[in-house]
């Protein structure tokens, strides 16, 4: 089962390795899941850390070095699609586009723009729901 992991999940997992988000992140790396991120998310991670946590960029690099050995990085299509208009924040739309293009089954996020959308494919889930799944 393919699971796209959103930026906010990776940020929280990297900054708080003992938290619930990190538990969900680690679960997503294990079978039966096939973890995915898109190249847009990887770029966004670097940008966010440089802006908000410049003193921790080295930690992010180390985290990604290890995590990306387990996570497949998929391309973000440039051409907009109709489904992405269901996402309020235009900066999040490429992530949905990449998840759809990669045929993700699940999208793990803490972002309300995704969680409150009416998107059903992929299934958008939060950390609590994911941790409670069998």
mmCIF file of N, CA and C in Angstrom:
data_model
loop_
_atom_site.group_PDB
_atom_site.id
_atom_site.type_symbol
_atom_site.label_atom_id
_atom_site.label_comp_id
_atom_site.label_asym_id
_atom_site.label_seq_id
_atom_site.Cartn_x
_atom_site.Cartn_y
_atom_site.Cartn_z
ATOM 1 N N UNK A 1 0.844 -1.162 0.000
ATOM 2 C CA UNK A 1 0.000 0.000 0.000
ATOM 3 C C UNK A 1 0.901 1.240 0.000
ATOM 4 N N UNK A 2 0.763 2.057 -1.025
ATOM 5 C CA UNK A 2 1.593 3.256 -1.159
ATOM 6 C C UNK A 2 1.069 4.369 -0.257
ATOM 7 N N UNK A 3 1.991 4.992 0.488
ATOM 8 C CA UNK A 3 1.625 6.077 1.394
ATOM 9 C C UNK A 3 2.521 7.291 1.158
ATOM 10 N N UNK A 4 1.901 8.389 0.764
ATOM 11 C CA UNK A 4 2.627 9.654 0.588
ATOM 12 C C UNK A 4 2.732 10.306 1.963
ATOM 13 N N UNK A 5 3.927 10.721 2.308
ATOM 14 C CA UNK A 5 4.187 11.335 3.605
ATOM 15 C C UNK A 5 4.376 12.838 3.388
ATOM 16 N N UNK A 6 3.562 13.638 4.062
ATOM 17 C CA UNK A 6 3.579 15.079 3.874
ATOM 18 C C UNK A 6 4.762 15.732 4.597
ATOM 19 N N UNK A 7 5.071 16.931 4.176
ATOM 20 C CA UNK A 7 6.182 17.709 4.720
ATOM 21 C C UNK A 7 6.100 17.826 6.236
ATOM 22 N N UNK A 8 4.921 18.179 6.755
ATOM 23 C CA UNK A 8 4.792 18.424 8.200
ATOM 24 C C UNK A 8 5.074 17.171 9.017
ATOM 25 N N UNK A 9 4.810 16.013 8.473
ATOM 26 C CA UNK A 9 5.100 14.758 9.171
ATOM 27 C C UNK A 9 6.609 14.572 9.274
ATOM 28 N N UNK A 10 7.309 14.834 8.197
ATOM 29 C CA UNK A 10 8.765 14.662 8.195
ATOM 30 C C UNK A 10 9.428 15.690 9.097
ATOM 31 N N UNK A 11 8.949 16.930 9.062
ATOM 32 C CA UNK A 11 9.504 17.973 9.940
ATOM 33 C C UNK A 11 9.353 17.556 11.395
ATOM 34 N N UNK A 12 8.146 17.146 11.781
ATOM 35 C CA UNK A 12 7.906 16.744 13.179
ATOM 36 C C UNK A 12 8.717 15.521 13.566
ATOM 37 N N UNK A 13 8.802 14.547 12.670
ATOM 38 C CA UNK A 13 9.573 13.340 12.963
ATOM 39 C C UNK A 13 11.052 13.664 13.144
ATOM 40 N N UNK A 14 11.558 14.581 12.329
ATOM 41 C CA UNK A 14 12.972 14.958 12.420
ATOM 42 C C UNK A 14 13.262 15.745 13.701
ATOM 43 N N UNK A 15 12.353 16.650 14.058
ATOM 44 C CA UNK A 15 12.579 17.511 15.224
ATOM 45 C C UNK A 15 12.244 16.833 16.553
ATOM 46 N N UNK A 16 11.276 15.917 16.526
ATOM 47 C CA UNK A 16 10.811 15.264 17.751
ATOM 48 C C UNK A 16 10.794 13.742 17.558
ATOM 49 N N UNK A 17 11.962 13.122 17.545
ATOM 50 C CA UNK A 17 12.055 11.694 17.204
ATOM 51 C C UNK A 17 11.361 10.745 18.179
ATOM 52 N N UNK A 18 10.951 11.223 19.338
ATOM 53 C CA UNK A 18 10.276 10.354 20.301
ATOM 54 C C UNK A 18 8.769 10.590 20.363
ATOM 55 N N UNK A 19 8.244 11.436 19.477
ATOM 56 C CA UNK A 19 6.828 11.775 19.515
ATOM 57 C C UNK A 19 5.948 10.840 18.704
ATOM 58 N N UNK A 20 4.645 11.096 18.791
ATOM 59 C CA UNK A 20 3.658 10.271 18.059
ATOM 60 C C UNK A 20 3.812 10.402 16.552
ATOM 61 N N UNK A 21 4.154 11.593 16.081
ATOM 62 C CA UNK A 21 4.336 11.769 14.644
ATOM 63 C C UNK A 21 5.509 10.922 14.166
ATOM 64 N N UNK A 22 6.575 10.874 14.953
ATOM 65 C CA UNK A 22 7.724 10.032 14.591
ATOM 66 C C UNK A 22 7.328 8.556 14.584
ATOM 67 N N UNK A 23 6.463 8.154 15.510
ATOM 68 C CA UNK A 23 5.970 6.769 15.517
ATOM 69 C C UNK A 23 5.220 6.463 14.224
ATOM 70 N N UNK A 24 4.367 7.401 13.816
ATOM 71 C CA UNK A 24 3.615 7.208 12.568
ATOM 72 C C UNK A 24 4.563 7.168 11.374
ATOM 73 N N UNK A 25 5.546 8.051 11.379
ATOM 74 C CA UNK A 25 6.535 8.075 10.303
ATOM 75 C C UNK A 25 7.241 6.727 10.209
ATOM 76 N N UNK A 26 7.683 6.206 11.335
ATOM 77 C CA UNK A 26 8.383 4.920 11.335
ATOM 78 C C UNK A 26 7.465 3.788 10.870
ATOM 79 N N UNK A 27 6.202 3.824 11.273
ATOM 80 C CA UNK A 27 5.243 2.811 10.825
ATOM 81 C C UNK A 27 5.097 2.855 9.310
ATOM 82 N N UNK A 28 5.093 4.062 8.749
ATOM 83 C CA UNK A 28 4.931 4.220 7.299
ATOM 84 C C UNK A 28 6.111 3.658 6.518
ATOM 85 N N UNK A 29 7.246 3.495 7.177
ATOM 86 C CA UNK A 29 8.437 2.968 6.500
ATOM 87 C C UNK A 29 8.444 1.439 6.428
ATOM 88 N N UNK A 30 7.522 0.810 7.146
ATOM 89 C CA UNK A 30 7.518 -0.652 7.244
ATOM 90 C C UNK A 30 6.421 -1.277 6.388
ATOM 91 N N UNK A 31 6.653 -2.525 5.918
ATOM 92 C CA UNK A 31 5.596 -3.231 5.197
ATOM 93 C C UNK A 31 4.346 -3.334 6.072
ATOM 94 N N UNK A 32 3.191 -3.267 5.503
ATOM 95 C CA UNK A 32 2.856 -3.381 4.089
ATOM 96 C C UNK A 32 2.929 -2.063 3.322
ATOM 97 N N UNK A 33 3.472 -1.023 3.943
ATOM 98 C CA UNK A 33 3.470 0.293 3.315
ATOM 99 C C UNK A 33 4.682 0.482 2.414
ATOM 100 N N UNK A 34 4.461 1.221 1.354
ATOM 101 C CA UNK A 34 5.520 1.658 0.449
ATOM 102 C C UNK A 34 5.546 3.171 0.579
ATOM 103 N N UNK A 35 6.509 3.703 1.342
ATOM 104 C CA UNK A 35 6.531 5.141 1.611
ATOM 105 C C UNK A 35 6.993 5.957 0.404
ATOM 106 N N UNK A 36 6.305 7.073 0.205
ATOM 107 C CA UNK A 36 6.610 7.976 -0.900
ATOM 108 C C UNK A 36 6.721 9.413 -0.398
ATOM 109 N N UNK A 37 7.574 10.180 -1.016
ATOM 110 C CA UNK A 37 7.558 11.638 -0.943
ATOM 111 C C UNK A 37 7.809 12.120 -2.361
ATOM 112 N N UNK A 38 7.399 13.324 -2.631
ATOM 113 C CA UNK A 38 7.684 13.868 -3.962
ATOM 114 C C UNK A 38 8.867 14.822 -3.874
ATOM 115 N N UNK A 39 9.478 15.075 -5.009
ATOM 116 C CA UNK A 39 10.629 15.969 -5.039
ATOM 117 C C UNK A 39 10.263 17.368 -4.536
ATOM 118 N N UNK A 40 9.016 17.769 -4.714
ATOM 119 C CA UNK A 40 8.533 19.057 -4.210
ATOM 120 C C UNK A 40 8.623 19.097 -2.679
ATOM 121 N N UNK A 41 8.268 17.992 -2.015
ATOM 122 C CA UNK A 41 8.353 17.916 -0.555
ATOM 123 C C UNK A 41 9.801 18.005 -0.100
ATOM 124 N N UNK A 42 10.700 17.319 -0.770
ATOM 125 C CA UNK A 42 12.120 17.367 -0.406
ATOM 126 C C UNK A 42 12.626 18.802 -0.511
ATOM 127 N N UNK A 43 12.273 19.488 -1.586
ATOM 128 C CA UNK A 43 12.665 20.894 -1.734
ATOM 129 C C UNK A 43 12.042 21.755 -0.636
ATOM 130 N N UNK A 44 10.769 21.501 -0.332
ATOM 131 C CA UNK A 44 10.059 22.264 0.699
ATOM 132 C C UNK A 44 10.699 22.044 2.076
ATOM 133 N N UNK A 45 11.132 20.835 2.361
ATOM 134 C CA UNK A 45 11.814 20.543 3.623
ATOM 135 C C UNK A 45 13.075 21.383 3.777
ATOM 136 N N UNK A 46 13.878 21.409 2.739
ATOM 137 C CA UNK A 46 15.103 22.213 2.784
ATOM 138 C C UNK A 46 14.778 23.688 2.985
ATOM 139 N N UNK A 47 13.790 24.183 2.274
ATOM 140 C CA UNK A 47 13.395 25.594 2.363
ATOM 141 C C UNK A 47 12.887 25.929 3.776
ATOM 142 N N UNK A 48 12.008 25.085 4.318
ATOM 143 C CA UNK A 48 11.443 25.337 5.651
ATOM 144 C C UNK A 48 12.518 25.311 6.731
ATOM 145 N N UNK A 49 13.432 24.373 6.647
ATOM 146 C CA UNK A 49 14.483 24.311 7.657
ATOM 147 C C UNK A 49 15.419 25.511 7.557
ATOM 148 N N UNK A 50 15.744 25.939 6.359
ATOM 149 C CA UNK A 50 16.599 27.124 6.219
ATOM 150 C C UNK A 50 15.918 28.363 6.802
ATOM 151 N N UNK A 51 14.595 28.471 6.611
ATOM 152 C CA UNK A 51 13.843 29.628 7.100
ATOM 153 C C UNK A 51 13.572 29.568 8.599
ATOM 154 N N UNK A 52 13.090 28.416 9.084
ATOM 155 C CA UNK A 52 12.595 28.328 10.456
ATOM 156 C C UNK A 52 13.580 27.712 11.451
ATOM 157 N N UNK A 53 14.425 26.823 10.983
ATOM 158 C CA UNK A 53 15.348 26.110 11.870
ATOM 159 C C UNK A 53 16.759 26.077 11.271
ATOM 160 N N UNK A 54 17.336 27.237 10.960
ATOM 161 C CA UNK A 54 18.641 27.232 10.277
ATOM 162 C C UNK A 54 19.743 26.518 11.064
ATOM 163 N N UNK A 55 19.623 26.518 12.388
ATOM 164 C CA UNK A 55 20.633 25.859 13.220
ATOM 165 C C UNK A 55 20.495 24.337 13.194
ATOM 166 N N UNK A 56 19.419 23.828 12.570
ATOM 167 C CA UNK A 56 19.180 22.387 12.553
ATOM 168 C C UNK A 56 19.197 21.793 11.140
ATOM 169 N N UNK A 57 19.694 22.550 10.173
ATOM 170 C CA UNK A 57 19.748 22.066 8.791
ATOM 171 C C UNK A 57 20.606 20.800 8.686
ATOM 172 N N UNK A 58 21.685 20.751 9.430
ATOM 173 C CA UNK A 58 22.556 19.574 9.400
ATOM 174 C C UNK A 58 21.813 18.340 9.906
ATOM 175 N N UNK A 59 20.983 18.521 10.934
ATOM 176 C CA UNK A 59 20.171 17.413 11.437
ATOM 177 C C UNK A 59 19.199 16.919 10.375
ATOM 178 N N UNK A 60 18.581 17.865 9.664
ATOM 179 C CA UNK A 60 17.663 17.477 8.588
ATOM 180 C C UNK A 60 18.400 16.678 7.533
ATOM 181 N N UNK A 61 19.569 17.145 7.137
ATOM 182 C CA UNK A 61 20.344 16.443 6.114
ATOM 183 C C UNK A 61 20.662 15.019 6.557
ATOM 184 N N UNK A 62 21.048 14.838 7.814
ATOM 185 C CA UNK A 62 21.346 13.499 8.328
ATOM 186 C C UNK A 62 20.080 12.642 8.351
ATOM 187 N N UNK A 63 18.972 13.243 8.793
ATOM 188 C CA UNK A 63 17.697 12.539 8.845
ATOM 189 C C UNK A 63 17.295 12.080 7.442
ATOM 190 N N UNK A 64 17.356 12.987 6.479
ATOM 191 C CA UNK A 64 16.973 12.653 5.101
ATOM 192 C C UNK A 64 17.911 11.621 4.483
ATOM 193 N N UNK A 65 19.189 11.729 4.795
ATOM 194 C CA UNK A 65 20.164 10.767 4.269
ATOM 195 C C UNK A 65 19.738 9.344 4.620
ATOM 196 N N UNK A 66 19.295 9.152 5.861
ATOM 197 C CA UNK A 66 18.866 7.822 6.285
ATOM 198 C C UNK A 66 17.456 7.502 5.806
ATOM 199 N N UNK A 67 16.542 8.442 5.975
ATOM 200 C CA UNK A 67 15.134 8.184 5.641
ATOM 201 C C UNK A 67 14.935 7.915 4.156
ATOM 202 N N UNK A 68 15.651 8.626 3.317
ATOM 203 C CA UNK A 68 15.432 8.478 1.874
ATOM 204 C C UNK A 68 15.986 7.175 1.307
ATOM 205 N N UNK A 69 16.663 6.388 2.147
ATOM 206 C CA UNK A 69 17.045 5.047 1.699
ATOM 207 C C UNK A 69 15.830 4.117 1.742
ATOM 208 N N UNK A 70 14.794 4.501 2.523
ATOM 209 C CA UNK A 70 13.576 3.705 2.658
ATOM 210 C C UNK A 70 12.394 4.291 1.890
ATOM 211 N N UNK A 71 12.486 5.560 1.554
ATOM 212 C CA UNK A 71 11.362 6.271 0.948
ATOM 213 C C UNK A 71 11.642 6.505 -0.532
ATOM 214 N N UNK A 72 10.666 6.198 -1.353
ATOM 215 C CA UNK A 72 10.793 6.453 -2.796
ATOM 216 C C UNK A 72 10.422 7.911 -3.079
ATOM 217 N N UNK A 73 11.316 8.611 -3.753
ATOM 218 C CA UNK A 73 11.048 9.992 -4.157
ATOM 219 C C UNK A 73 10.440 9.951 -5.552
ATOM 220 N N UNK A 74 9.237 10.519 -5.668
ATOM 221 C CA UNK A 74 8.520 10.513 -6.945
ATOM 222 C C UNK A 74 8.503 11.922 -7.517
ATOM 223 N N UNK A 75 8.404 12.037 -8.834
ATOM 224 C CA UNK A 75 8.379 13.364 -9.450
ATOM 225 C C UNK A 75 7.040 14.075 -9.211
ATOM 226 N N UNK A 76 7.107 15.382 -9.218
ATOM 227 C CA UNK A 76 5.911 16.208 -9.110
ATOM 228 C C UNK A 76 5.565 16.709 -10.505
ATOM 229 N N UNK A 77 4.444 16.251 -11.062
ATOM 230 C CA UNK A 77 4.062 16.726 -12.394
ATOM 231 C C UNK A 77 3.826 18.240 -12.388
ATOM 232 N N UNK A 78 4.198 18.881 -13.452
ATOM 233 C CA UNK A 78 4.033 20.330 -13.540
ATOM 234 C C UNK A 78 2.632 20.741 -13.959
ATOM 235 N N UNK A 79 1.960 19.904 -14.722
ATOM 236 C CA UNK A 79 0.648 20.241 -15.262
ATOM 237 C C UNK A 79 -0.438 20.120 -14.195
ATOM 238 N N UNK A 80 -1.151 21.220 -13.871
ATOM 239 C CA UNK A 80 -2.232 21.157 -12.874
ATOM 240 C C UNK A 80 -3.339 20.195 -13.297
ATOM 241 N N UNK A 81 -4.048 19.670 -12.305
ATOM 242 C CA UNK A 81 -5.181 18.778 -12.553
ATOM 243 C C UNK A 81 -6.401 19.328 -11.817
ATOM 244 N N UNK A 82 -7.582 18.915 -12.226
ATOM 245 C CA UNK A 82 -8.823 19.429 -11.650
ATOM 246 C C UNK A 82 -8.944 19.142 -10.157
ATOM 247 N N UNK A 83 -8.565 17.958 -9.708
ATOM 248 C CA UNK A 83 -8.745 17.559 -8.311
ATOM 249 C C UNK A 83 -8.028 18.485 -7.338
ATOM 250 N N UNK A 84 -6.954 19.099 -7.780
ATOM 251 C CA UNK A 84 -6.171 19.900 -6.850
ATOM 252 C C UNK A 84 -6.873 21.197 -6.432
ATOM 253 N N UNK A 85 -7.900 21.594 -7.149
ATOM 254 C CA UNK A 85 -8.635 22.799 -6.752
ATOM 255 C C UNK A 85 -9.398 22.573 -5.451
ATOM 256 N N UNK A 86 -9.487 21.324 -4.995
ATOM 257 C CA UNK A 86 -10.143 21.011 -3.726
ATOM 258 C C UNK A 86 -9.243 21.334 -2.530
ATOM 259 N N UNK A 87 -7.998 21.697 -2.804
ATOM 260 C CA UNK A 87 -7.044 22.067 -1.763
ATOM 261 C C UNK A 87 -6.970 23.592 -1.700
ATOM 262 N N UNK A 88 -7.230 24.164 -0.517
ATOM 263 C CA UNK A 88 -7.259 25.628 -0.357
ATOM 264 C C UNK A 88 -5.913 26.288 -0.641
ATOM 265 N N UNK A 89 -4.850 25.725 -0.116
ATOM 266 C CA UNK A 89 -3.532 26.346 -0.231
ATOM 267 C C UNK A 89 -2.869 25.946 -1.547
ATOM 268 N N UNK A 90 -2.676 26.900 -2.442
ATOM 269 C CA UNK A 90 -2.055 26.582 -3.744
ATOM 270 C C UNK A 90 -0.675 25.945 -3.615
ATOM 271 N N UNK A 91 0.043 26.210 -2.513
ATOM 272 C CA UNK A 91 1.369 25.615 -2.330
ATOM 273 C C UNK A 91 1.288 24.119 -2.036
ATOM 274 N N UNK A 92 0.122 23.638 -1.619
ATOM 275 C CA UNK A 92 -0.051 22.213 -1.345
ATOM 276 C C UNK A 92 -0.493 21.420 -2.572
ATOM 277 N N UNK A 93 -0.966 22.102 -3.565
ATOM 278 C CA UNK A 93 -1.531 21.424 -4.735
ATOM 279 C C UNK A 93 -0.545 20.531 -5.483
ATOM 280 N N UNK A 94 0.719 20.940 -5.636
ATOM 281 C CA UNK A 94 1.659 20.028 -6.312
ATOM 282 C C UNK A 94 1.852 18.712 -5.575
ATOM 283 N N UNK A 95 1.706 18.734 -4.252
ATOM 284 C CA UNK A 95 1.864 17.510 -3.472
ATOM 285 C C UNK A 95 0.728 16.537 -3.785
ATOM 286 N N UNK A 96 -0.491 17.055 -3.848
ATOM 287 C CA UNK A 96 -1.628 16.200 -4.225
ATOM 288 C C UNK A 96 -1.429 15.658 -5.638
ATOM 289 N N UNK A 97 -0.988 16.505 -6.529
ATOM 290 C CA UNK A 97 -0.734 16.101 -7.921
ATOM 291 C C UNK A 97 0.266 14.942 -7.961
ATOM 292 N N UNK A 98 1.323 15.047 -7.167
ATOM 293 C CA UNK A 98 2.343 13.993 -7.136
ATOM 294 C C UNK A 98 1.778 12.708 -6.529
ATOM 295 N N UNK A 99 0.967 12.838 -5.469
ATOM 296 C CA UNK A 99 0.367 11.653 -4.841
ATOM 297 C C UNK A 99 -0.537 10.920 -5.827
ATOM 298 N N UNK A 100 -1.329 11.667 -6.567
ATOM 299 C CA UNK A 100 -2.210 11.054 -7.564
ATOM 300 C C UNK A 100 -1.406 10.417 -8.691
ATOM 301 N N UNK A 101 -0.383 11.111 -9.143
ATOM 302 C CA UNK A 101 0.454 10.595 -10.223
ATOM 303 C C UNK A 101 1.178 9.312 -9.816
ATOM 304 N N UNK A 102 1.540 9.208 -8.527
ATOM 305 C CA UNK A 102 2.243 8.019 -8.026
ATOM 306 C C UNK A 102 1.270 6.921 -7.596
ATOM 307 N N UNK A 103 -0.036 7.175 -7.723
ATOM 308 C CA UNK A 103 -1.072 6.220 -7.334
ATOM 309 C C UNK A 103 -0.996 5.857 -5.854
ATOM 310 N N UNK A 104 -0.766 6.883 -5.013
ATOM 311 C CA UNK A 104 -0.729 6.665 -3.568
ATOM 312 C C UNK A 104 -2.113 6.237 -3.088
ATOM 313 N N UNK A 105 -2.129 5.303 -2.156
ATOM 314 C CA UNK A 105 -3.383 4.852 -1.552
ATOM 315 C C UNK A 105 -3.751 5.717 -0.357
ATOM 316 N N UNK A 106 -2.721 6.134 0.381
ATOM 317 C CA UNK A 106 -2.896 6.944 1.578
ATOM 318 C C UNK A 106 -2.041 8.197 1.496
ATOM 319 N N UNK A 107 -2.478 9.235 2.193
ATOM 320 C CA UNK A 107 -1.698 10.463 2.295
ATOM 321 C C UNK A 107 -1.669 10.832 3.766
ATOM 322 N N UNK A 108 -0.507 10.711 4.404
ATOM 323 C CA UNK A 108 -0.342 10.968 5.828
ATOM 324 C C UNK A 108 0.047 12.421 6.037
ATOM 325 N N UNK A 109 -0.800 13.152 6.776
ATOM 326 C CA UNK A 109 -0.566 14.580 6.953
ATOM 327 C C UNK A 109 -1.187 15.085 8.249
ATOM 328 N N UNK A 110 -0.729 16.242 8.660
ATOM 329 C CA UNK A 110 -1.344 16.964 9.760
ATOM 330 C C UNK A 110 -1.903 18.285 9.274
ATOM 331 N N UNK A 111 -1.859 18.504 7.974
ATOM 332 C CA UNK A 111 -2.272 19.759 7.347
ATOM 333 C C UNK A 111 -3.792 19.815 7.202
ATOM 334 N N UNK A 112 -4.403 20.809 7.847
ATOM 335 C CA UNK A 112 -5.863 20.942 7.801
ATOM 336 C C UNK A 112 -6.389 21.160 6.388
ATOM 337 N N UNK A 113 -5.609 21.802 5.529
ATOM 338 C CA UNK A 113 -6.064 22.010 4.156
ATOM 339 C C UNK A 113 -6.332 20.680 3.463
ATOM 340 N N UNK A 114 -5.516 19.687 3.757
ATOM 341 C CA UNK A 114 -5.741 18.354 3.208
ATOM 342 C C UNK A 114 -6.832 17.620 3.993
ATOM 343 N N UNK A 115 -6.702 17.634 5.321
ATOM 344 C CA UNK A 115 -7.619 16.865 6.165
ATOM 345 C C UNK A 115 -9.064 17.329 6.049
ATOM 346 N N UNK A 116 -9.272 18.622 5.795
ATOM 347 C CA UNK A 116 -10.631 19.161 5.691
ATOM 348 C C UNK A 116 -11.150 19.196 4.257
ATOM 349 N N UNK A 117 -10.340 18.745 3.323
ATOM 350 C CA UNK A 117 -10.796 18.695 1.932
ATOM 351 C C UNK A 117 -11.730 17.498 1.771
ATOM 352 N N UNK A 118 -12.415 17.446 0.679
ATOM 353 C CA UNK A 118 -13.310 16.304 0.432
ATOM 354 C C UNK A 118 -12.654 15.273 -0.491
ATOM 355 N N UNK A 119 -11.359 15.299 -0.535
ATOM 356 C CA UNK A 119 -10.615 14.355 -1.381
ATOM 357 C C UNK A 119 -10.688 12.957 -0.766
ATOM 358 N N UNK A 120 -10.990 11.976 -1.599
ATOM 359 C CA UNK A 120 -11.065 10.591 -1.128
ATOM 360 C C UNK A 120 -10.016 9.694 -1.779
ATOM 361 N N UNK A 121 -9.377 10.183 -2.821
ATOM 362 C CA UNK A 121 -8.331 9.419 -3.509
ATOM 363 C C UNK A 121 -7.143 10.328 -3.754
ATOM 364 N N UNK A 122 -6.055 10.110 -3.011
ATOM 365 C CA UNK A 122 -5.832 9.082 -2.011
ATOM 366 C C UNK A 122 -6.597 9.391 -0.722
ATOM 367 N N UNK A 123 -6.712 8.371 0.115
ATOM 368 C CA UNK A 123 -7.356 8.580 1.411
ATOM 369 C C UNK A 123 -6.423 9.421 2.279
ATOM 370 N N UNK A 124 -6.916 10.536 2.756
ATOM 371 C CA UNK A 124 -6.109 11.462 3.553
ATOM 372 C C UNK A 124 -6.345 11.152 5.026
ATOM 373 N N UNK A 125 -5.257 10.870 5.743
ATOM 374 C CA UNK A 125 -5.368 10.471 7.142
ATOM 375 C C UNK A 125 -4.399 11.249 8.019
ATOM 376 N N UNK A 126 -4.786 11.404 9.274
ATOM 377 C CA UNK A 126 -3.902 12.057 10.239
ATOM 378 C C UNK A 126 -3.119 10.996 11.013
ATOM 379 N N UNK A 127 -2.247 11.450 11.883
ATOM 380 C CA UNK A 127 -1.361 10.555 12.627
ATOM 381 C C UNK A 127 -2.151 9.578 13.494
ATOM 382 N N UNK A 128 -3.138 10.082 14.238
ATOM 383 C CA UNK A 128 -3.912 9.200 15.135
ATOM 384 C C UNK A 128 -4.615 8.091 14.365
ATOM 385 N N UNK A 129 -5.257 8.449 13.283
ATOM 386 C CA UNK A 129 -5.944 7.446 12.474
ATOM 387 C C UNK A 129 -4.956 6.414 11.950
ATOM 388 N N UNK A 130 -3.827 6.882 11.461
ATOM 389 C CA UNK A 130 -2.830 5.967 10.908
ATOM 390 C C UNK A 130 -2.280 5.025 11.975
ATOM 391 N N UNK A 131 -1.984 5.566 13.147
ATOM 392 C CA UNK A 131 -1.441 4.711 14.215
ATOM 393 C C UNK A 131 -2.445 3.670 14.677
ATOM 394 N N UNK A 132 -3.729 3.952 14.529
ATOM 395 C CA UNK A 132 -4.779 3.004 14.934
ATOM 396 C C UNK A 132 -5.130 1.999 13.847
ATOM 397 N N UNK A 133 -4.581 2.161 12.663
ATOM 398 C CA UNK A 133 -4.853 1.208 11.580
ATOM 399 C C UNK A 133 -4.079 -0.081 11.818
ATOM 400 N N UNK A 134 -4.671 -1.207 11.412
ATOM 401 C CA UNK A 134 -3.972 -2.503 11.534
ATOM 402 C C UNK A 134 -2.997 -2.684 10.426
#
